Tab-separated table of C-alpha atoms in Angstrom:
chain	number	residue	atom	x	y	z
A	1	UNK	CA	60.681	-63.289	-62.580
A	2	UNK	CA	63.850	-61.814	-62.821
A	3	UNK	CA	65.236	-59.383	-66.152
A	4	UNK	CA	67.513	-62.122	-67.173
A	5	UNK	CA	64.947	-64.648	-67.020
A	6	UNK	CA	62.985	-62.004	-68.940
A	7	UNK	CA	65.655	-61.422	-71.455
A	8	UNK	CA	66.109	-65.184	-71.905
A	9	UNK	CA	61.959	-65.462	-72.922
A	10	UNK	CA	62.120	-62.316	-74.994
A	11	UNK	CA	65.115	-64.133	-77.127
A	12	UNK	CA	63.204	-66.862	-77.948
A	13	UNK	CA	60.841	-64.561	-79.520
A	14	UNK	CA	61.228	-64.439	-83.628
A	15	UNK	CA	59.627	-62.506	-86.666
A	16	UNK	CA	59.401	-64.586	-89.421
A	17	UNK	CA	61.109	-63.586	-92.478
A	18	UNK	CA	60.362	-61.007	-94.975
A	19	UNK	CA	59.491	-62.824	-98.418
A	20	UNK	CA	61.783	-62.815	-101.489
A	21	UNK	CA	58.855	-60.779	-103.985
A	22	UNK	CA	59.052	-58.277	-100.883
A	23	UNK	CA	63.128	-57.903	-101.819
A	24	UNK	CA	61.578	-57.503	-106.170
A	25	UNK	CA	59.276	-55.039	-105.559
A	26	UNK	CA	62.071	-52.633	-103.315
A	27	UNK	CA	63.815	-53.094	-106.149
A	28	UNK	CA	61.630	-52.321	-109.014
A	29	UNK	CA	60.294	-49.148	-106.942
A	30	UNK	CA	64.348	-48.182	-106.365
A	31	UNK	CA	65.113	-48.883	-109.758
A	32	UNK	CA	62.772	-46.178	-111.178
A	33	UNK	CA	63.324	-43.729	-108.560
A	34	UNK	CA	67.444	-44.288	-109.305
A	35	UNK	CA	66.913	-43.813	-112.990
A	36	UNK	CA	64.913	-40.075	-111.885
A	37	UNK	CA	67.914	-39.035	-109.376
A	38	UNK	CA	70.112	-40.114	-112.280
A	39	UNK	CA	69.054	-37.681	-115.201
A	40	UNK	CA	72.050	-35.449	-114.035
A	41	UNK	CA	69.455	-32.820	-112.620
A	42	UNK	CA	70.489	-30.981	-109.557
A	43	UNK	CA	67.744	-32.011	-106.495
A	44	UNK	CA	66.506	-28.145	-106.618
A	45	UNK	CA	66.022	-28.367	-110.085
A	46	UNK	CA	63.490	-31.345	-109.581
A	47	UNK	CA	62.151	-30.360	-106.611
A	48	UNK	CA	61.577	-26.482	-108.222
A	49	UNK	CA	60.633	-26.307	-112.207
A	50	UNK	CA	61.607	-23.429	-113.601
A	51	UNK	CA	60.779	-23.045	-117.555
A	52	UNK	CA	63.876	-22.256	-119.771
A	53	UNK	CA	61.865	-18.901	-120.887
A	54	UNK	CA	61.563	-17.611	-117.510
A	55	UNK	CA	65.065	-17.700	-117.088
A	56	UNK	CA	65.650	-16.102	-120.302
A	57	UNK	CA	63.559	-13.379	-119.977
A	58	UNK	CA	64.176	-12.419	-116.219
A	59	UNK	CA	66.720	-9.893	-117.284
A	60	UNK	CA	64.237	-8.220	-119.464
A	61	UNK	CA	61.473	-8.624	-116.518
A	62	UNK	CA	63.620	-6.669	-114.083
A	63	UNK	CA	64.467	-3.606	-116.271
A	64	UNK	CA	60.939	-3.677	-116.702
A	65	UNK	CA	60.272	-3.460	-113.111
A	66	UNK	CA	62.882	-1.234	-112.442
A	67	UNK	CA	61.316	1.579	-115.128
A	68	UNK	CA	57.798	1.039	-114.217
A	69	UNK	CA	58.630	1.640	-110.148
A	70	UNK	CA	57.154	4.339	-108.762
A	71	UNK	CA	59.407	7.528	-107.807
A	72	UNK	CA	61.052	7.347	-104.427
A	73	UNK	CA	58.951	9.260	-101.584
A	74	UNK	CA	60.066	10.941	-98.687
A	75	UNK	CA	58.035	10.032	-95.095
A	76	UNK	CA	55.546	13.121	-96.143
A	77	UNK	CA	54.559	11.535	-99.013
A	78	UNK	CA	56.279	13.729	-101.376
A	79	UNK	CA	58.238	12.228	-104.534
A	80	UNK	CA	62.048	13.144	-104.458
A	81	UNK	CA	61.349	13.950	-108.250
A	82	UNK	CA	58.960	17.092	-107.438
A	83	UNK	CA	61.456	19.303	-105.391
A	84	UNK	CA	62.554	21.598	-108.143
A	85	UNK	CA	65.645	23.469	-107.168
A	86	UNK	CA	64.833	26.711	-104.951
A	87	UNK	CA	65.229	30.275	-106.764
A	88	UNK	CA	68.241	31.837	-105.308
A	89	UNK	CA	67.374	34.064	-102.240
A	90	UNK	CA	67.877	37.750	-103.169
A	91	UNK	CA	69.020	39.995	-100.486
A	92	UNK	CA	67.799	43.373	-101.333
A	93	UNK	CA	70.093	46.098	-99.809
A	94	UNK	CA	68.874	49.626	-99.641
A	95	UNK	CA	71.499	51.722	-101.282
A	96	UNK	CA	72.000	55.138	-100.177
A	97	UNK	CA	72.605	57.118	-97.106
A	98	UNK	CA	69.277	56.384	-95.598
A	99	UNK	CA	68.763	53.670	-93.144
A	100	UNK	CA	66.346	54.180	-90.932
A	101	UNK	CA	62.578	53.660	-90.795
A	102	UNK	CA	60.810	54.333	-94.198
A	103	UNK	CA	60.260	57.496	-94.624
A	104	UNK	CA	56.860	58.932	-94.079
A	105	UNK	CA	55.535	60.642	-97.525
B	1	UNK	CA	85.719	-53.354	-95.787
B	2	UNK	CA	81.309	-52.849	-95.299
B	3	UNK	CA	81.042	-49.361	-96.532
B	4	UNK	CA	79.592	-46.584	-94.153
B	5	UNK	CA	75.842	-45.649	-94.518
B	6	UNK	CA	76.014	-42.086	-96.233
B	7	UNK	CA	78.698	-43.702	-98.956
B	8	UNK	CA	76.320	-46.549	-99.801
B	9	UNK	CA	72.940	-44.249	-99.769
B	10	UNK	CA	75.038	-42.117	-102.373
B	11	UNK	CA	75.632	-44.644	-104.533
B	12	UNK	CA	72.669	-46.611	-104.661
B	13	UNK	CA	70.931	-43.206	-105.656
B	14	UNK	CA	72.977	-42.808	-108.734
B	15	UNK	CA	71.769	-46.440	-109.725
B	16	UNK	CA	74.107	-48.329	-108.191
B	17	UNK	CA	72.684	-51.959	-107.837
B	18	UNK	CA	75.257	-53.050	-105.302
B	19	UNK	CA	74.868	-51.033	-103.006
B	20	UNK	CA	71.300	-50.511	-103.176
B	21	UNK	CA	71.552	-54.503	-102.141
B	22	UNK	CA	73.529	-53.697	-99.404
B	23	UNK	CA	71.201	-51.259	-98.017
B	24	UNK	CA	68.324	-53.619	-98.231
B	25	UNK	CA	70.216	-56.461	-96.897
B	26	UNK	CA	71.334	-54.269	-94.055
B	27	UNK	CA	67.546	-52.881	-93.041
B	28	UNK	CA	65.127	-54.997	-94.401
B	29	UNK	CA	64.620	-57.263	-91.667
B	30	UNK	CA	64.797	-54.861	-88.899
B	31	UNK	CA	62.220	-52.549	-90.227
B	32	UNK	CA	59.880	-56.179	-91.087
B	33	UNK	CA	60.546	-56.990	-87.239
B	34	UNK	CA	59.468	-53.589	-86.555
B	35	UNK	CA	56.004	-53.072	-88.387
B	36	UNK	CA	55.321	-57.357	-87.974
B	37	UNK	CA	55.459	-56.393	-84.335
B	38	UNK	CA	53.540	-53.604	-84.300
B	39	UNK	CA	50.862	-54.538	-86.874
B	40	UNK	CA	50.935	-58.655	-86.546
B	41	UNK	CA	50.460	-59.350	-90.046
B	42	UNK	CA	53.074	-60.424	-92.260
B	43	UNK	CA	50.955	-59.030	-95.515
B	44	UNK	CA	50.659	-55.503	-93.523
B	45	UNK	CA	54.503	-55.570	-92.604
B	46	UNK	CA	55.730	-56.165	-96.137
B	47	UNK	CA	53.467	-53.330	-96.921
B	48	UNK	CA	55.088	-51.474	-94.790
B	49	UNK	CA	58.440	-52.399	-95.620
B	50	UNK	CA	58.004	-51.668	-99.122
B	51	UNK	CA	56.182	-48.398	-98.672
B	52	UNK	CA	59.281	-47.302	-95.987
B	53	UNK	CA	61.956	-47.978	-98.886
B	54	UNK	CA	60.341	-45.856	-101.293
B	55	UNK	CA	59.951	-43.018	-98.955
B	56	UNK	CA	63.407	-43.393	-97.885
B	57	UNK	CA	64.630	-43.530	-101.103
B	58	UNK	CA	62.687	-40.509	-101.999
B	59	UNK	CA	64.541	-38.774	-99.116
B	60	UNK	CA	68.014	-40.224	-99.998
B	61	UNK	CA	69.156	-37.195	-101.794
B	62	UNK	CA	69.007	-35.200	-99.385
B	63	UNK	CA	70.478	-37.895	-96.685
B	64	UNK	CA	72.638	-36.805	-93.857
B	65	UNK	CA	74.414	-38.560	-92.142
B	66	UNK	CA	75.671	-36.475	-89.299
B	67	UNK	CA	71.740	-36.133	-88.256
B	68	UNK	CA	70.404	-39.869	-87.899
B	69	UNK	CA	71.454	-43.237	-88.850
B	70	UNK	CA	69.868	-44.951	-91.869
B	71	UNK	CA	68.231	-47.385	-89.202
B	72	UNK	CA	66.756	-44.737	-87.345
B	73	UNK	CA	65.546	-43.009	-90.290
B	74	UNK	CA	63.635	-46.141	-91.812
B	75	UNK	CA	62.215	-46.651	-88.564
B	76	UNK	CA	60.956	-43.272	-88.020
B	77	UNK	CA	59.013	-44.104	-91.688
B	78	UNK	CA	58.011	-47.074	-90.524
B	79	UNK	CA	56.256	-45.740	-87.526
B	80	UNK	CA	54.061	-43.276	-89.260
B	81	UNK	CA	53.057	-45.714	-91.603
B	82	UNK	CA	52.371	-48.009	-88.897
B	83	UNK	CA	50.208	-44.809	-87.332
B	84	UNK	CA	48.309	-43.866	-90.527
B	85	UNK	CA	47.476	-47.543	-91.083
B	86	UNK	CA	45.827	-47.870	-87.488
B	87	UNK	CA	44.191	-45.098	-87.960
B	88	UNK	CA	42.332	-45.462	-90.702
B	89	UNK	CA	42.009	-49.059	-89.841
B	90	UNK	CA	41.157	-48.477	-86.416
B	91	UNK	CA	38.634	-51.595	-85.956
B	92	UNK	CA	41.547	-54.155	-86.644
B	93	UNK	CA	44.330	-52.981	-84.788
B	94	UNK	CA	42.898	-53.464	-81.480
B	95	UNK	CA	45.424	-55.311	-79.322
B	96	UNK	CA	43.132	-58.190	-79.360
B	97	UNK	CA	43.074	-58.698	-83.049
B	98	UNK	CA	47.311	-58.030	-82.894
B	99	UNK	CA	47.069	-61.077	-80.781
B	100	UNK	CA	45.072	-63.022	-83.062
B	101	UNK	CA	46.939	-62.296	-85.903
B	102	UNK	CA	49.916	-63.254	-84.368
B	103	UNK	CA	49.067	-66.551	-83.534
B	104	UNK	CA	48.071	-67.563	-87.072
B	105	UNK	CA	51.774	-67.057	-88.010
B	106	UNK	CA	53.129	-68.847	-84.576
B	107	UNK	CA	51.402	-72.319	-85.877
B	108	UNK	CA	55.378	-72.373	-87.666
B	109	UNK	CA	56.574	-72.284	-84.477
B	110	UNK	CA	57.083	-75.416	-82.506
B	111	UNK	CA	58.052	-73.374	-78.690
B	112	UNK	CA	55.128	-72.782	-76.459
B	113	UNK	CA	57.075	-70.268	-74.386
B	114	UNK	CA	58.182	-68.340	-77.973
B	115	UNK	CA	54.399	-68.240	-78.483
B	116	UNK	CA	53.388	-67.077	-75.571
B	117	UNK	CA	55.931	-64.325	-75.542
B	118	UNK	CA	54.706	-63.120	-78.626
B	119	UNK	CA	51.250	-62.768	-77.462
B	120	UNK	CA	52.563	-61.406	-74.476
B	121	UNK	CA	54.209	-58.647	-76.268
B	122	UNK	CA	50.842	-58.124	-78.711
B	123	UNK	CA	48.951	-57.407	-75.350
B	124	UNK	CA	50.689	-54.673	-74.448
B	125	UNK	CA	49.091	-51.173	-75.350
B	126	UNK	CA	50.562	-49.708	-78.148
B	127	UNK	CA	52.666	-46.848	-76.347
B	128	UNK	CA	54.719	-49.755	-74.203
B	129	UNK	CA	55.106	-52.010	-77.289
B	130	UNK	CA	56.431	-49.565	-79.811
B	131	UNK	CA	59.332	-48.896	-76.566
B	132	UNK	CA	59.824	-52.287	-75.952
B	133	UNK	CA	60.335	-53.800	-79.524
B	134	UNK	CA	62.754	-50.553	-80.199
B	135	UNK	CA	64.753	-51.111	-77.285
B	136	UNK	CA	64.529	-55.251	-77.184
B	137	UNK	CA	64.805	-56.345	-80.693
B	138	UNK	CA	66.071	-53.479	-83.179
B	139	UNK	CA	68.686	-52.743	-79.889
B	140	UNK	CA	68.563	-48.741	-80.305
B	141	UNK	CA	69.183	-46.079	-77.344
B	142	UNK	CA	66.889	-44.500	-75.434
B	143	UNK	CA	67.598	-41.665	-77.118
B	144	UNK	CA	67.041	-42.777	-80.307
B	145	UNK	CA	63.955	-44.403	-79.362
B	146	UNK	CA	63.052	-40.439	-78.149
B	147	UNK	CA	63.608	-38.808	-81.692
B	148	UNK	CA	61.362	-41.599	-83.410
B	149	UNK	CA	58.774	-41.150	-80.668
B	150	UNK	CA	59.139	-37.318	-80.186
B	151	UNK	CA	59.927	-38.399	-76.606
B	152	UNK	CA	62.226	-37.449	-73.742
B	153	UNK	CA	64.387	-40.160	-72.590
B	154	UNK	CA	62.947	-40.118	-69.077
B	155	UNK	CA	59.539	-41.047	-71.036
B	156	UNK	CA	61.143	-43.759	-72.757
B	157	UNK	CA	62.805	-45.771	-69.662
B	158	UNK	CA	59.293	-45.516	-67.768
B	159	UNK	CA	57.324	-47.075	-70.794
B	160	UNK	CA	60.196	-49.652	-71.370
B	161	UNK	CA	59.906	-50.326	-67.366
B	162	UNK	CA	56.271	-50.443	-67.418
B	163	UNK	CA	55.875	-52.873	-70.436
B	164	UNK	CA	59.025	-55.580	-69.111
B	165	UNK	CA	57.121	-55.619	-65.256
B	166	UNK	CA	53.795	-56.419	-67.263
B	167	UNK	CA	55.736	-59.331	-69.269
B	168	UNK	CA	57.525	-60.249	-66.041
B	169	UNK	CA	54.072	-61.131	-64.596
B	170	UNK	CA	52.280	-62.265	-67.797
B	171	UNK	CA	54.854	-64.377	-68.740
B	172	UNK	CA	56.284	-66.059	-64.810
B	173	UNK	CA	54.463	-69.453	-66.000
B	174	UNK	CA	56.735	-69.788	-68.437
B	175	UNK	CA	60.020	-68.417	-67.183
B	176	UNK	CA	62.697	-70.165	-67.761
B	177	UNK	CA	64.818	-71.792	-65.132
B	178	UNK	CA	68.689	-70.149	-64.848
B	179	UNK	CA	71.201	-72.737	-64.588
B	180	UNK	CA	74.029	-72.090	-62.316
């Protein structure tokens, strides 16, 4: 047999038709779906819920976060806050003609 | 002027009735071709039909355009419903009973050769039939055929070939003569 010959049988070949109630119930089930994409919502908003009071109270959430945090520490471990600054380095310079070795008593 | 895909899928999810008509109009039948084909059963198809819809319009939202066609979309629904029903139906779906079925609905049909094409076709195994009623009767590319399947297009052509020689030989009884 040859592909057209093929092609020619294949033609011949038909589904029967879908039935009208198949057209309703599409319908109905687009119908209610339409009215839910309809409310005005953006899609993220329906696909993620997010209460009205979370969103209210998120500014108060992060200064919450932000005061409770833990102080910054360096790679040893040690927080920034504990380095107090260092007494100043005082350079004590004999005075006097002396400056050699002390002198034995 | 028909109105392009992604214009009509945005209007028929803000409620518009027209062109959620248009839409079904446009698909319906392909998609009942597809699962009839593939499952035999009218009851099953419409199933499947209706259940493919309401997924797709589910998805329509988020619907682009630029990455498949509507067709290709429903189809790709279509096929894993087809899947999950033969699955968990495994018992029925055997090519056997495909063929059966089939021939319940051909008693409409008056053309001995249309039947015997369609039983033809229910013979095949599964992985040449889903390629060969893509490719013969909802008329997409090879490469569309791949993304549905998750197939490269060199897998495609040698399941197409493989399924039209074993209707070539099935079905040389009834071949038709070519006139001149």
């Amino acid at each position: 047999m040859t592909d057209d010959q093929l092609d020619d049988l294949l033609s011949l070949s038909r589904a029967p038709e879908p039935s009208p109630e198949l057209e309703r119930s599409v319908r109905e089930a687009w119908s209610r779906l339409a009215k839910v994409h309809d409310s005005g919502e953006p899609w993220w908003r329906r696909s993620i819920r997010i209460p009205a009071w979370t969103l209210a109270a998120l500014p108060v959430i992060l200064v919450a976060i932000w005061l409770l945090q833990p102080p910054v520490q360096d790679a040893d471990g040690f927080a920034l806050s504990d380095f107090k600054p260092a007494p100043p380095v005082v350079e004590i310079i004999p005075v006097g003609g002396h400056h050699g070795p002390p002198l034995a008593r | 002027m028909m109105d392009d895909d992604a214009t009509l899928v945005f209007r028929a999810v803000r409620g518009d009735e027209v062109a959620f008509e248009a839409i079904y109009a446009r698909y319906n039948r392909p998609v009942h071709e597809y699962a009839w084909r593939m499952t035999g059963r009218s009851s099953v198809a419409e199933e499947i039909v209706q259940e493919c819809f309401l997924a797709f319009f589910k998805l329509a939202p988020r619907y682009d355009a630029s990455r498949a066609r509507v067709l290709t979309l429903l189809l790709t629904i279509a096929r894993n419903h087809v899947v999950k029903r033969q699955q968990t139906v495994m018992a029925e779906t055997t090519n056997d009973v495909v063929a059966v079925a089939a021939s319940v609905e051909e008693d409409l049909l008056a053309d001995e050769r249309a039947v015997a094409v369609r039983r033809a076709i229910a013979r095949l195994p599964e992985s040449q039939r889903e390629v060969l009623v893509l490719f013969e009767f909802e008329d997409l590319s090879m490469k569309e055929i791949g993304a549905i399947l998750g197939l490269d297009a060199g897998a495609v052509k040698s399941r197409l070939f493989r399924a039209r020689e074993s209707l070539k030989r099935w079905l040389a009884p009834h071949a038709l003569e070519v006139t001149p």
